[in-house]
Structure formats: C-alpha cells, structure tokens
Short mmCIF file of C-alpha atoms in Angstrom, two decimals:
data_model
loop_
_atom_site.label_atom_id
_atom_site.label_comp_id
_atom_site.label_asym_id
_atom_site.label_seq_id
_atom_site.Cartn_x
_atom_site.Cartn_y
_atom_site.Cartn_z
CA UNK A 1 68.70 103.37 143.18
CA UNK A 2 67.81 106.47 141.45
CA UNK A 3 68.50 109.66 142.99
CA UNK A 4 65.45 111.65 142.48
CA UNK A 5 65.02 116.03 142.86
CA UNK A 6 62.73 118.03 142.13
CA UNK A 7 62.29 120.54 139.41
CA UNK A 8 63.12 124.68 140.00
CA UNK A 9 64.66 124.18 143.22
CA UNK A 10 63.98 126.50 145.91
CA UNK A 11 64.66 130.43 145.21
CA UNK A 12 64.17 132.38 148.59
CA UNK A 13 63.71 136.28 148.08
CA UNK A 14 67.20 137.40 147.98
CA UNK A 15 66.39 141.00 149.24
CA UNK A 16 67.12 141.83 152.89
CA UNK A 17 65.64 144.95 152.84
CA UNK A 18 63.05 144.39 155.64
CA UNK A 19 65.45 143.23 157.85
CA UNK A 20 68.65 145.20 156.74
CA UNK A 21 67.98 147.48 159.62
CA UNK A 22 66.95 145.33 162.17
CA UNK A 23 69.17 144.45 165.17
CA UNK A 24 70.39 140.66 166.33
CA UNK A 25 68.31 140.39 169.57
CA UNK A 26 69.39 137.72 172.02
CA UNK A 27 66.67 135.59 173.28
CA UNK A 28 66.24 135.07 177.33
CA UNK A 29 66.93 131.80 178.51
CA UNK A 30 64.09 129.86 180.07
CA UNK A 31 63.89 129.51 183.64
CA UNK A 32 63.39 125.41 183.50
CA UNK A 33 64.39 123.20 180.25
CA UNK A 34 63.40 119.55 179.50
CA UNK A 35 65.73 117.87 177.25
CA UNK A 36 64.13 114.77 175.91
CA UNK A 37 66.38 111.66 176.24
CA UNK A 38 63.98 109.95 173.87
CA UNK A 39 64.54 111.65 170.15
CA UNK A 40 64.02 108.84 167.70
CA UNK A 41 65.61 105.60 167.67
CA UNK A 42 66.30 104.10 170.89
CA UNK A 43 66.16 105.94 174.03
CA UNK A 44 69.62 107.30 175.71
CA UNK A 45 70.44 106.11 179.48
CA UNK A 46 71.12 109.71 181.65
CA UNK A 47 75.12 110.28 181.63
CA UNK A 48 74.20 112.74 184.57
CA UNK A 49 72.61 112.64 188.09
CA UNK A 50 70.07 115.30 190.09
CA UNK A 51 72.71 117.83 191.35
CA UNK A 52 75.24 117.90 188.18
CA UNK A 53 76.18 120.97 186.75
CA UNK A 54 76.07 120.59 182.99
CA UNK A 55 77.39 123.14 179.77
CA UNK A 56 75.92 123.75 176.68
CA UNK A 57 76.92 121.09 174.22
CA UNK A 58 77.73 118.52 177.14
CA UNK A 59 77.22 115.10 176.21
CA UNK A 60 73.88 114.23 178.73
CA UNK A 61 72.83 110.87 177.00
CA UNK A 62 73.73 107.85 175.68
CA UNK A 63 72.84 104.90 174.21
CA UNK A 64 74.67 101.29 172.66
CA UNK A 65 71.68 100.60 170.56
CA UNK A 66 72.41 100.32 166.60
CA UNK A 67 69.72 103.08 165.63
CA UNK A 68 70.12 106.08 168.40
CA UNK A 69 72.41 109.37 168.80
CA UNK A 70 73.81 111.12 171.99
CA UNK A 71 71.95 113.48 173.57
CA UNK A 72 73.57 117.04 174.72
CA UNK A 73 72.62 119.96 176.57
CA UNK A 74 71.37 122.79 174.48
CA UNK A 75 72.22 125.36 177.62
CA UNK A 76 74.54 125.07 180.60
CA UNK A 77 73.00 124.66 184.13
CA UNK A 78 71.87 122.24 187.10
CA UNK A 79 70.19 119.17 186.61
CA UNK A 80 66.99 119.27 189.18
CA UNK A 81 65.54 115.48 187.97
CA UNK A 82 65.63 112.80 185.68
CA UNK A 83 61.99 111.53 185.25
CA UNK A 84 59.76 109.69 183.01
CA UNK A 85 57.18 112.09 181.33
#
C-alpha cells in the first residue's frame, strides 16, 4: 500500500506576538461531568459504582471486545450515577 501526503504541508504562523504577553489562565472545573463510556468501538462496562471517589486519569471503563479502549477520568471526584443517556 502506498503511503500517500499531501503537498506543502502545513506552515502555522510562527509569530507569537499576539499572545507573547498573554497569561496561562486556568480554566474552572465544571460543577457535574459526563464521561461517555461509549467512544467508538465497543462500549466499556463501568469499573466504578455510585459513591466511588475517582482521580484524574483513573481507569473508569473497560471493555474485552477486539475493537474498544479504556475509558479514564479526565478530573478527580465522586461518581453520583451510572446511566444510559
């Protein structure tokens, strides 16, 4: 199979100078956060209960199928339901 690209590439603007003097701001964290256990591929099974604390980057799904990936928590806090949306 031929690997294919395409021509020029891409060339972003290498100035900074409209955000040289900006600040990093830190975003607030949301108050409630729904973490899909259905990304692609098959769905995960919960690896957590109502009640659990969870961390960011805690493994929160899983699933045996060939074509899926682990879900994990993107923040760290309580889990108030598993549901079907």
């Amino acid at each position: 199979m031929e690997l294919r690209s395409f021509r020029g590439g891409v060339h972003p603007d290498p100035s900074k100078d409209r955000t040289a003097s900006s600040h990093i701001q830190v975003a607030p964290l949301p108050g409630r956060v729904v973490i899909p256990l259905a990304q692609g591929g098959a769905p995960c099974e919960p690896l957590v209960k109502k009640g659990d604390s969870v961390l960011a980057g805690q493994k929160i799904g899983e699933s045996q199928s060939f074509v899926s990936a682990p879900v994990h928590a993107s923040v760290s806090g309580k889990v108030v339901g598993i549901e079907t949306r």
